[in-house]
Tab-separated table of C-alpha atoms in Angstrom:
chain	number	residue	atom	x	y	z
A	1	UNK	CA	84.434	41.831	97.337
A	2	UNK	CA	87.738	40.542	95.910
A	3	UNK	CA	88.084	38.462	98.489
A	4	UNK	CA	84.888	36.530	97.255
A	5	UNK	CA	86.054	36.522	93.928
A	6	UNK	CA	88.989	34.589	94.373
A	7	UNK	CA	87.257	32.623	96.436
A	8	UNK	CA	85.376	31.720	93.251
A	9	UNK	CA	87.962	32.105	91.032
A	10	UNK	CA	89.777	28.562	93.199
A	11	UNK	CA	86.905	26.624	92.262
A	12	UNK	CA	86.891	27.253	88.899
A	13	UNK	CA	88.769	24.981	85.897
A	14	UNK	CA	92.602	26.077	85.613
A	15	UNK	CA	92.077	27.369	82.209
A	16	UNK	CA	88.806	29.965	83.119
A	17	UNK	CA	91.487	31.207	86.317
A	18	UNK	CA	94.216	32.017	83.812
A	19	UNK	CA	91.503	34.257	82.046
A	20	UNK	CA	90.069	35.708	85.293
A	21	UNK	CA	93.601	36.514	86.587
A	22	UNK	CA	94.289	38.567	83.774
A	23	UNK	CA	90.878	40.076	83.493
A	24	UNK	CA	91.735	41.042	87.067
A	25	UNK	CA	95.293	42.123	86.140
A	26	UNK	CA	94.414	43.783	82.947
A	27	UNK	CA	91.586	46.157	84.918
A	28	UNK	CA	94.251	47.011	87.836
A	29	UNK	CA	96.569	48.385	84.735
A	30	UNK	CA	93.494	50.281	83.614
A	31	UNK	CA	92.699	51.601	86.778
A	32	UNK	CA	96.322	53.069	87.428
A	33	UNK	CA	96.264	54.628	84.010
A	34	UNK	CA	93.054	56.356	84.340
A	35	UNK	CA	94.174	57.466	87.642
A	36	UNK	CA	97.632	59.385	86.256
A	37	UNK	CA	95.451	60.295	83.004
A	38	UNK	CA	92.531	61.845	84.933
A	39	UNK	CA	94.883	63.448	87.792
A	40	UNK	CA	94.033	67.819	88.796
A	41	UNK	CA	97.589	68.584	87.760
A	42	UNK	CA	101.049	67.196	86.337
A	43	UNK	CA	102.602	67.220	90.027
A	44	UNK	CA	99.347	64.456	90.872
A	45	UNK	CA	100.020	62.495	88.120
A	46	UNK	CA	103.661	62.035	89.174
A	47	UNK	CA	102.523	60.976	92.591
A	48	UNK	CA	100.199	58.249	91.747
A	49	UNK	CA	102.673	57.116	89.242
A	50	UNK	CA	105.323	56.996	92.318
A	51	UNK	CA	102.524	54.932	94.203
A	52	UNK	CA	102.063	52.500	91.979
A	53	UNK	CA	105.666	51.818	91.821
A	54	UNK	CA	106.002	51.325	95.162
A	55	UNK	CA	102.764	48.958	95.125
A	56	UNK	CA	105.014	46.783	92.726
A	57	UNK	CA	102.171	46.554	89.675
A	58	UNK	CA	103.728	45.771	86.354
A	59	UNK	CA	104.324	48.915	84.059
A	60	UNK	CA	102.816	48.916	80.817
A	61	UNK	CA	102.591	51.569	78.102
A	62	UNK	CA	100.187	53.430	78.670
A	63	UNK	CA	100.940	54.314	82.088
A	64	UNK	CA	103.889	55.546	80.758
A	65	UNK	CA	102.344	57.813	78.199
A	66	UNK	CA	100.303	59.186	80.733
A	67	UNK	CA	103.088	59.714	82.588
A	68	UNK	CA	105.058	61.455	80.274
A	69	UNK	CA	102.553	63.568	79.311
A	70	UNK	CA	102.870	64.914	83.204
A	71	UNK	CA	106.203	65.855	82.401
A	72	UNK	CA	105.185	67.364	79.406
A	73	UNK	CA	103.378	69.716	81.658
A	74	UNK	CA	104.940	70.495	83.799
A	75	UNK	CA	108.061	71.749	82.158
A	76	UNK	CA	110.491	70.701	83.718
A	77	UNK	CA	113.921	69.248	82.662
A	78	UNK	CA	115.391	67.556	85.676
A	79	UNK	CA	112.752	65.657	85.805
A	80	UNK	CA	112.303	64.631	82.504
A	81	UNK	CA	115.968	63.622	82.331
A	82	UNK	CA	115.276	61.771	85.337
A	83	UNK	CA	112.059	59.583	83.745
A	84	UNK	CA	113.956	59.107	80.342
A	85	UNK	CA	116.277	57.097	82.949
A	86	UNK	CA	113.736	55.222	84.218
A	87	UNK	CA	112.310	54.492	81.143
A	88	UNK	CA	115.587	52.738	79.709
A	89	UNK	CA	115.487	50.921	83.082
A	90	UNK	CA	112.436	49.270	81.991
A	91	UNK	CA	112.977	48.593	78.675
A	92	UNK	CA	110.595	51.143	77.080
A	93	UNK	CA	113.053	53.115	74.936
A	94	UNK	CA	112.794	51.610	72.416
A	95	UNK	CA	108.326	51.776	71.875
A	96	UNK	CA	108.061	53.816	69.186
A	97	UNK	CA	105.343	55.788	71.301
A	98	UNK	CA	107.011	56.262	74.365
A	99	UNK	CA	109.520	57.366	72.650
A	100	UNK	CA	107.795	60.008	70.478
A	101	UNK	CA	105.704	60.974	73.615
A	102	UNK	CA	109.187	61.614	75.472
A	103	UNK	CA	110.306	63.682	72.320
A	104	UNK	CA	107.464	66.063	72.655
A	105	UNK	CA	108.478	66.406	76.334
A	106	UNK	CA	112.015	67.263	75.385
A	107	UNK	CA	111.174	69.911	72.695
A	108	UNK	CA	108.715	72.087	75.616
A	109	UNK	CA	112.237	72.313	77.858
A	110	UNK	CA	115.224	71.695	75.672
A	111	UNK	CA	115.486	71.341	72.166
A	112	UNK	CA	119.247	69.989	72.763
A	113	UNK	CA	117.858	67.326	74.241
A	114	UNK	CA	114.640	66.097	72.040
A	115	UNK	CA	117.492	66.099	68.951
A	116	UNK	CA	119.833	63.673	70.494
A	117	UNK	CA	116.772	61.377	71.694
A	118	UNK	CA	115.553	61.422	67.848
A	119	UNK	CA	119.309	60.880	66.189
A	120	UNK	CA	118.948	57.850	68.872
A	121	UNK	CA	115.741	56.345	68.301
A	122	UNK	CA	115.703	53.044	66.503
A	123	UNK	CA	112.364	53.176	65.126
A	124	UNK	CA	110.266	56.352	64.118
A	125	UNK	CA	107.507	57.099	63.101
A	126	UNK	CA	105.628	59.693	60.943
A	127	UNK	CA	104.579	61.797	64.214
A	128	UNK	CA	108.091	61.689	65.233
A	129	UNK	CA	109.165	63.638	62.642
A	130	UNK	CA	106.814	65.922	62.685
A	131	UNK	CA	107.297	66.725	66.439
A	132	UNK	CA	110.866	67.536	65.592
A	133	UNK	CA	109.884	69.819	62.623
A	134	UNK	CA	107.460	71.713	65.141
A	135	UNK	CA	110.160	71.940	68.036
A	136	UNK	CA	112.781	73.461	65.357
A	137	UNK	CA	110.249	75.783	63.752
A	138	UNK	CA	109.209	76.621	67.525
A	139	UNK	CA	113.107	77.678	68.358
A	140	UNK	CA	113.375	79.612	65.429
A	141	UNK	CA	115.887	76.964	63.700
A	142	UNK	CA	113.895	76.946	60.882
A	143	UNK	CA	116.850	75.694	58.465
A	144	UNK	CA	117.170	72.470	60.833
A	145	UNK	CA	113.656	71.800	60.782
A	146	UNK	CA	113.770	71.851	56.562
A	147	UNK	CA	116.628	69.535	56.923
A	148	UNK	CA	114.627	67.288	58.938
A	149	UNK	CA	111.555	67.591	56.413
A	150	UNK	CA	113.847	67.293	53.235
A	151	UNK	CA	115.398	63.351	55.251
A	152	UNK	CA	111.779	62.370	55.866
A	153	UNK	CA	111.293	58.639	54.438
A	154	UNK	CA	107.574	59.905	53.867
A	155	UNK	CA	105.621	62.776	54.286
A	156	UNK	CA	101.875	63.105	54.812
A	157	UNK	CA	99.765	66.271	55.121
A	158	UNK	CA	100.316	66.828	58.692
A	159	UNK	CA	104.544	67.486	57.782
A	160	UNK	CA	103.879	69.741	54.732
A	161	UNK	CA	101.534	71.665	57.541
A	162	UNK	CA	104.140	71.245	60.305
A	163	UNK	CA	107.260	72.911	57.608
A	164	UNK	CA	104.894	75.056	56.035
A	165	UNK	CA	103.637	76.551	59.392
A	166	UNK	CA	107.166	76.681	60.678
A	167	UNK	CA	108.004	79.114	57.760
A	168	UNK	CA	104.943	81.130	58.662
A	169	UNK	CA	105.687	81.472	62.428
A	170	UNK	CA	109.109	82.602	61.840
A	171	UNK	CA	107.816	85.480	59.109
A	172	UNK	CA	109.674	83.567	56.702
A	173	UNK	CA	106.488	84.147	54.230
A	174	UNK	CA	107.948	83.518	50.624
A	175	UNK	CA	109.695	80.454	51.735
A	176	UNK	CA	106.248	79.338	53.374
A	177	UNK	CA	104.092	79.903	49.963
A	178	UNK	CA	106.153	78.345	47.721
A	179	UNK	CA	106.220	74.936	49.989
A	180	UNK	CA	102.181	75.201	50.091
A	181	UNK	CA	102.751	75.391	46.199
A	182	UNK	CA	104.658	72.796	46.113
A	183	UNK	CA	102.429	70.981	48.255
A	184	UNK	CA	98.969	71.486	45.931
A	185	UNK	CA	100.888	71.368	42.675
A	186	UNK	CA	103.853	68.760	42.478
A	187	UNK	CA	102.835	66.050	45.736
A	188	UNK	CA	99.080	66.999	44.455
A	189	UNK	CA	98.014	66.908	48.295
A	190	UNK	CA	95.006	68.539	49.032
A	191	UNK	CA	94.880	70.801	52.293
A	192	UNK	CA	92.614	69.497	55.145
A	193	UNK	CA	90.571	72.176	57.572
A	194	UNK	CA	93.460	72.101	60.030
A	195	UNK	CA	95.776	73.159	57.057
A	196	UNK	CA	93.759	76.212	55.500
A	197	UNK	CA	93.166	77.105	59.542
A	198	UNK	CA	96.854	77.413	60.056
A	199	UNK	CA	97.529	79.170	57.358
A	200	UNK	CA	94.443	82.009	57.537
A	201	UNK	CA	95.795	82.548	61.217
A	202	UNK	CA	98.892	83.540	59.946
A	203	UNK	CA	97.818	86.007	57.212
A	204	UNK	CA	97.362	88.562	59.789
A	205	UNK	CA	100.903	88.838	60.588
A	206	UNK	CA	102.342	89.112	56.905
A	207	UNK	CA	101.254	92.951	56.138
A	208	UNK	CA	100.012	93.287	52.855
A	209	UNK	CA	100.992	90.421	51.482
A	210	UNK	CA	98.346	88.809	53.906
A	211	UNK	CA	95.575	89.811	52.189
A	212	UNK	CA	96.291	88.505	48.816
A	213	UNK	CA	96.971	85.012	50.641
A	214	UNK	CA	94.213	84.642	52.737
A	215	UNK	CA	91.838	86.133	49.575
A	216	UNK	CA	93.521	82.906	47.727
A	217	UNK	CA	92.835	80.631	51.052
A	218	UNK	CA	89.037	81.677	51.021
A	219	UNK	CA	88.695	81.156	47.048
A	220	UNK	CA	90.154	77.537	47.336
A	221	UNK	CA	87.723	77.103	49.814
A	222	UNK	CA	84.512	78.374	47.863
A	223	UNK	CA	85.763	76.503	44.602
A	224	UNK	CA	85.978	73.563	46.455
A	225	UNK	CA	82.530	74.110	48.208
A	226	UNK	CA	83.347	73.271	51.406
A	227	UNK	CA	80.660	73.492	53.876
A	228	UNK	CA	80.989	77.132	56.180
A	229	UNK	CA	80.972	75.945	59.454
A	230	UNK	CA	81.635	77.390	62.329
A	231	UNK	CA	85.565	76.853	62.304
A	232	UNK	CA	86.455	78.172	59.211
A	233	UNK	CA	84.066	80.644	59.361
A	234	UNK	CA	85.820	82.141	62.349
A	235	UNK	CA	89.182	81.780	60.680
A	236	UNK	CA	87.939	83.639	57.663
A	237	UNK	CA	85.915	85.993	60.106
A	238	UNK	CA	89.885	86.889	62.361
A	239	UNK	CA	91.903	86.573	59.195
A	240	UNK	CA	90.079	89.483	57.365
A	241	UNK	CA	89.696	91.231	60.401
A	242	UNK	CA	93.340	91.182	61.234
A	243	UNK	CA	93.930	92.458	57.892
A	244	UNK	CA	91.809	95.345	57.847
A	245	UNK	CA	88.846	94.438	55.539
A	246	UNK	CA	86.048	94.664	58.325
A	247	UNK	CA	83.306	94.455	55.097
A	248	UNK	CA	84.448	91.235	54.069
A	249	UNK	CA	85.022	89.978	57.315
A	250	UNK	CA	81.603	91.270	58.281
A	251	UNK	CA	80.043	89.359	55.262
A	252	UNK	CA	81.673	85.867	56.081
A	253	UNK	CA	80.258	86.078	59.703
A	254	UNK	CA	76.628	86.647	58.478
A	255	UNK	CA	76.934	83.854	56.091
A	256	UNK	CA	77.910	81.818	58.945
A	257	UNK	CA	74.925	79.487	60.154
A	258	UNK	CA	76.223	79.017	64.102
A	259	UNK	CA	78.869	81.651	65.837
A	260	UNK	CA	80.627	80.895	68.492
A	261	UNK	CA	82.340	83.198	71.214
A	262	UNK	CA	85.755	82.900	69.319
A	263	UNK	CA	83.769	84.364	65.893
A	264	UNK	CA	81.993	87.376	67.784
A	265	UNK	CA	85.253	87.867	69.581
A	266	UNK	CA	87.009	88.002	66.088
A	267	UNK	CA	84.808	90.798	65.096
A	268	UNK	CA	84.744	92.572	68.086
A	269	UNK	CA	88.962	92.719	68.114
A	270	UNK	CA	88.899	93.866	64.572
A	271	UNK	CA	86.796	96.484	64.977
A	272	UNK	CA	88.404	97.779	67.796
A	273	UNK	CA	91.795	97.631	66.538
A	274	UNK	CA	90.384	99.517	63.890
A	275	UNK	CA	89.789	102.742	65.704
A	276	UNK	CA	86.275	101.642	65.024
A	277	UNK	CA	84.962	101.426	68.937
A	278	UNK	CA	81.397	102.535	68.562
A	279	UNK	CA	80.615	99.258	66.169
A	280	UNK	CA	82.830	96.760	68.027
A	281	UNK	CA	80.663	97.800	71.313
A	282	UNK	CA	77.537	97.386	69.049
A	283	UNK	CA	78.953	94.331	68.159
A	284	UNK	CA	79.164	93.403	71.736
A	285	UNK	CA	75.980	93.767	72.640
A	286	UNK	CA	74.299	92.147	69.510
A	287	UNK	CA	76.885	89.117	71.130
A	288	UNK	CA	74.774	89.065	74.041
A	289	UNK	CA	71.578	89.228	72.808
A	290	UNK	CA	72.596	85.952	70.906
A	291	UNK	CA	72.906	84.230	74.060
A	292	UNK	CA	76.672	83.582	73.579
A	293	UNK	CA	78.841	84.369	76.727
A	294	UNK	CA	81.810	86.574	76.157
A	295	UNK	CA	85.355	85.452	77.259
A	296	UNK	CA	88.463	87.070	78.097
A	297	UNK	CA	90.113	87.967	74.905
A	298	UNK	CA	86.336	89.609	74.114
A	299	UNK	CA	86.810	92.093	77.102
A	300	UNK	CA	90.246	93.021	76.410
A	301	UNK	CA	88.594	93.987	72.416
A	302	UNK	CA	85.339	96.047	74.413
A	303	UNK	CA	87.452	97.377	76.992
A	304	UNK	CA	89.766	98.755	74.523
A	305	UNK	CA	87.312	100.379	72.261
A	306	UNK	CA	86.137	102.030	75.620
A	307	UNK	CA	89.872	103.820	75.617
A	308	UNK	CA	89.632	104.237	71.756
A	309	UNK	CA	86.322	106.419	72.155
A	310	UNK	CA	86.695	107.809	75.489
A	311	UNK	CA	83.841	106.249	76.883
A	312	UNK	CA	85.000	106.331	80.567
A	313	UNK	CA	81.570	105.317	82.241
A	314	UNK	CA	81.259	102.641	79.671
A	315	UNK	CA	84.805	101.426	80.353
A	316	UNK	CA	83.968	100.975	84.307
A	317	UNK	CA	80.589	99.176	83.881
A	318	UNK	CA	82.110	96.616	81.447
A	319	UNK	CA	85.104	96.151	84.091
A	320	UNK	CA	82.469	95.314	86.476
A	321	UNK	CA	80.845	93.197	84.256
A	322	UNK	CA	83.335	90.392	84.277
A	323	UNK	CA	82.532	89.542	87.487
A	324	UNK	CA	79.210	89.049	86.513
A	325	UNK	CA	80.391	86.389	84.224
A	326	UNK	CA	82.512	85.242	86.018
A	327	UNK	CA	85.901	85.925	84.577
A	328	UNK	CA	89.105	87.575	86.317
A	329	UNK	CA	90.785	90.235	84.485
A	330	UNK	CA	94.013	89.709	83.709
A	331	UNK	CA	97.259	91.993	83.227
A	332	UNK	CA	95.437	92.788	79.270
A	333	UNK	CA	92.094	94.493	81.195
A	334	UNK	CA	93.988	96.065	83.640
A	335	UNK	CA	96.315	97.544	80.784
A	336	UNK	CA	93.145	98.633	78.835
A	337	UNK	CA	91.603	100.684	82.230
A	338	UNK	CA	94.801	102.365	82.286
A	339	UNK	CA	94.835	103.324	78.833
A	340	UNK	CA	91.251	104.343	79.513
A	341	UNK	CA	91.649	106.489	82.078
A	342	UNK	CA	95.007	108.378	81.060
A	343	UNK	CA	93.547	109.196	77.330
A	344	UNK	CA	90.942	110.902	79.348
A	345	UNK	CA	92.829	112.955	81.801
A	346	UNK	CA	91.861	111.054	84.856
A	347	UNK	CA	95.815	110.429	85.759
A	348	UNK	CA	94.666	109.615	89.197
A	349	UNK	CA	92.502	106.702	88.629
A	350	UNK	CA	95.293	105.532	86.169
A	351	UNK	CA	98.061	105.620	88.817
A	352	UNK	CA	95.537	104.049	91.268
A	353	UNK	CA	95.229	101.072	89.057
A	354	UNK	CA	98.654	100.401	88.509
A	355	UNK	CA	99.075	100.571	92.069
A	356	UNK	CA	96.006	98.143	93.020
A	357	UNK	CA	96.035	95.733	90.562
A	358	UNK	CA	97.339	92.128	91.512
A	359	UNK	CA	99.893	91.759	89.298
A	360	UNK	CA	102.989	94.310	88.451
A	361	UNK	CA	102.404	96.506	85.524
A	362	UNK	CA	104.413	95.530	82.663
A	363	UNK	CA	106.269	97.905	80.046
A	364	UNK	CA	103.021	98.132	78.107
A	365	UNK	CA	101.436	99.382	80.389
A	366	UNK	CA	103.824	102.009	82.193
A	367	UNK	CA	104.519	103.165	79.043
A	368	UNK	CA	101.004	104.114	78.085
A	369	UNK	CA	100.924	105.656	81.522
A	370	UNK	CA	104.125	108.097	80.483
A	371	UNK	CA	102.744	108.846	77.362
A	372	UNK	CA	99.270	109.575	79.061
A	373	UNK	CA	101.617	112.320	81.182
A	374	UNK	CA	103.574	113.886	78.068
A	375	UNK	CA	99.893	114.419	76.385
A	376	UNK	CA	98.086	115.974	79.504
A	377	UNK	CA	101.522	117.589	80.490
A	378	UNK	CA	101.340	116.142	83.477
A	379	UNK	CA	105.009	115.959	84.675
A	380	UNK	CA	104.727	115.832	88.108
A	381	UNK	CA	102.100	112.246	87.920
A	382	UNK	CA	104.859	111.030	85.793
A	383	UNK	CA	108.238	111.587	88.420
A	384	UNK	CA	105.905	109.758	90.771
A	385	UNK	CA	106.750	106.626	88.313
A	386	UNK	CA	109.515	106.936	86.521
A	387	UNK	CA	112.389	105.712	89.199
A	388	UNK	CA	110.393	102.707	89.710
A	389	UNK	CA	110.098	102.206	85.477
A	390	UNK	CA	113.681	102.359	85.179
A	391	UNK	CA	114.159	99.308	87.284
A	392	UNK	CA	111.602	97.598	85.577
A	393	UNK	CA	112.302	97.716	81.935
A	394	UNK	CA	114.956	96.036	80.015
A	395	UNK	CA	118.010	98.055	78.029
A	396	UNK	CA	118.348	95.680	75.077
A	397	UNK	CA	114.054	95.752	74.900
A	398	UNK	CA	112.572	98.492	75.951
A	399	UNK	CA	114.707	101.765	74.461
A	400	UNK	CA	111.338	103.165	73.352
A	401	UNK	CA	110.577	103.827	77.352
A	402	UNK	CA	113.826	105.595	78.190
A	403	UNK	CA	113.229	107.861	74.673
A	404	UNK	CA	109.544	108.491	76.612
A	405	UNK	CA	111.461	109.631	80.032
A	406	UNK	CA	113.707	111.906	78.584
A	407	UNK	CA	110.977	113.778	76.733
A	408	UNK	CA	109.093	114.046	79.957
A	409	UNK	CA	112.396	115.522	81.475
A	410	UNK	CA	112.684	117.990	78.559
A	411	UNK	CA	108.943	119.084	78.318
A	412	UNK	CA	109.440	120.053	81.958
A	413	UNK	CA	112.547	121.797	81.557
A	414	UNK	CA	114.629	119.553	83.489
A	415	UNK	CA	117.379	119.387	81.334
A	416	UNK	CA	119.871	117.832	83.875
A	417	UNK	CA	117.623	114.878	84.208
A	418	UNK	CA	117.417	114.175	80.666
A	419	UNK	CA	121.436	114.252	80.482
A	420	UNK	CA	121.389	111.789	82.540
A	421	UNK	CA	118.868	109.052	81.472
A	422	UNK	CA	120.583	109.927	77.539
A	423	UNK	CA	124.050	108.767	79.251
A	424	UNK	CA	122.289	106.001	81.326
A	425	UNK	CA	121.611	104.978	77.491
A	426	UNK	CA	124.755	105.366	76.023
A	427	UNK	CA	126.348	103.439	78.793
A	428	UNK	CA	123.331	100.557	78.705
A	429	UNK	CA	123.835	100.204	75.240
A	430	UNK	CA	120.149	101.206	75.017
A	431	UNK	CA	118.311	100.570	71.286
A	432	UNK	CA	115.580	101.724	70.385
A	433	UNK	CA	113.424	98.763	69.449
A	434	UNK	CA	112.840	98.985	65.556
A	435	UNK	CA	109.122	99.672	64.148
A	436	UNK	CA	107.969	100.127	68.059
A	437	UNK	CA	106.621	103.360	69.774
A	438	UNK	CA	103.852	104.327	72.331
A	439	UNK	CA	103.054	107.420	70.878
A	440	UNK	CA	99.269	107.614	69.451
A	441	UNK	CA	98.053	107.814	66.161
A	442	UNK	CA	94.382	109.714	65.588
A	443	UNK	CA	94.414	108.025	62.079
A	444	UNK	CA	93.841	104.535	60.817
A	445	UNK	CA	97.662	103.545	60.639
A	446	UNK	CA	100.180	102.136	62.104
């Protein structure tokens, strides 16, 4: 067929084959960038991007971008280093774009590197900034990241979200309030959806202070009458959950006019993390009557509740019932059935899972096991474990674990063992970690 064509295209006036040629060229650039865009995986994208190098076509932006958002993916730094090279080869270093879009690579693999590619870059713009504000907030150097807001030429609401979130993710909460003070009441910026999102998301990490925020959050948003759809309404729905105040959370989701799976799952969580498993199951089943297919993060809240209340028969059929929607459990659901089982006695069935599942058991997870054997008193289960849990945890992480093992030693009067995981301690340099145990609580606290 393109044969014919420029058969066709000869015949034409020299002017009209200038404008077919690059009709023809301009299509084969579009065609290569689909291609990398559209590719299964990061490694694919790479490849075509290799072939059409090799084909000789001329490089053009967007190619690039595509390109570098491969790398992006696929986390790694030699290669990254390596396109940055080819990049400057071709004269793209200094495109504002590229260049932003090869900052964003940096920051996912090395935050050394993304700093010395901004100090460099000629030209930047208001995204570049703001992607080295969210890679020094994301590395916990939240000082450099205010030093990089504090130089901007200009901010917009996307930076005061980017510092203000960076504050908030690093449980620097005073420091975050008074910028999204500063940002309402001295730059007079009004927060978007994505802004009051952010911020409700992380009211469930600040404690008690939380509350009071995300009460604020939800009366800017009534006096402002903005319309409760359904992603605020989940945010409002998981921020008072997370903080405890199932009533209110409960009233924001029936004022909400469409739920989605993230809103019911919101619920569901909060309820379970609640020691409130009965209603978070009730929840769960109201959730499929609705027509509204669960994910996940929903099982891991269900299956949980299951452990909470016991409900051992309960916890099986929902296991199985993943399948039916087609969703793998993952190291979470395998963690819950564990927990399920050992609360109830059934030590077995726990060890049988840890032995069966795909994946290794993490510390979570063999430490709800041990604890499972200190309440039941089953020593004996827990030996079976504990040589293979002391190569698996960490001394400078998981002190809590080796507290749990000696215990077990003591309760079962071996008293020569527990001498010698206390030295193994000692001579680790094993800590305790602070505000962390795996003993159970019948109440409502933490």
């Amino acid at each position: 067929m393109l044969a014919n064509f420029s058969q066709i295209l000869l015949k034409q006036p020299r002017n009209i084959m200038y404008s077919a040629q690059f009709v023809l060229q301009f299509r084969t650039f579009n065609l290569w960038s689909s291609a990398i865009r559209n590719a299964s995986s990061s490694q694919g994208a790479m490849r075509i991007y290799i072939q059409m190098q090799r084909q000789g076509v001329p490089y053009e932006s967007f190619s690039i971008l595509f390109a570098i958002r491969a790398c992006t993916d696929a986390y790694n730094l030699p290669i990254i280093r390596h396109f940055h090279a080819h990049i400057v080869k071709l004269g793209f270093s200094n495109h504002v774009y590229v260049a932003t879009s090869l900052l964003n690579a940096y920051i996912a693999s090395s935050i050394g590197d993304a700093w010395s590619l901004f100090d460099e870059m000629p030209e930047r713009n208001i995204v570049s900034w703001n992607t080295m504000i969210t890679g020094f907030s994301r590395c916990g150097l939240v000082g450099k990241a205010r030093k990089v807001f504090d130089e901007m030429p200009s901010r917009d609401l996307s930076s005061w979200s980017a510092m203000i979130s960076g504050y908030f993710s690093n449980r620097l909460w005073d420091e975050g309030l008074l910028l999204f003070q500063e940002m309402l009441m001295i730059e007079g910026l009004k927060p978007d959806q994505v802004t009051i999102g952010s911020g409700l998301a992380d009211c469930g990490r600040m404690g008690s202070i939380g509350l009071v925020v995300g009460k604020s959050i939800h009366g800017y948003v009534i006096k402002n009458r903005w319309e409760l759809n359904v992603e605020l309404g989940t945010c409002l729905v998981d921020m008072y959950a997370k903080c405890g105040v199932l009533k209110s959370a409960c009233l924001v989701f029936d004022m909400m006019k469409e739920r989605n799976v993230v809103a019911w799952t919101a619920l569901i969580c909060g309820f379970a993390q609640r020691s409130s498993g009965k209603e978070a199951l009730q929840i769960f089943e109201m959730m499929r009557k609705s027509g509204v297919g669960p994910n996940q993060l929903t099982f891991t809240g269900v299956l949980s509740a299951c452990a909470q209340e016991g409900l051992v028969e309960d916890g099986r059929a929902y296991f199985r019932l993943m399948e039916v929607y087609g969703l793998t459990p993952t190291i979470q659901h395998y963690g819950c059935m564990v927990d399920l089982f050992g609360k109830a006695g059934l030590l077995g069935e726990a060890f049988d899972v840890t032995r069966t599942m795909p994946m290794d058991p993490n510390v979570v997870i063999w430490g709800s096991f041990l604890t499972s054997c200190k309440l039941h008193k089953q020593f004996q289960m827990a030996e079976r474990v504990i040589d293979h849990v002391l190569r698996t945890i960490r001394p400078e992480n998981d002190g809590g674990v080796y507290t749990l093992i000696s215990d077990l030693y003591v309760l079962s009067g071996k008293w020569s063992d527990a001498e010698r995981i206390r030295a193994l301690m000692l001579n680790q340099k094993v800590k305790k970690a602070r505000g962390s145990s795996f003993i159970r609580s019948r109440a409502n606290q933490i």
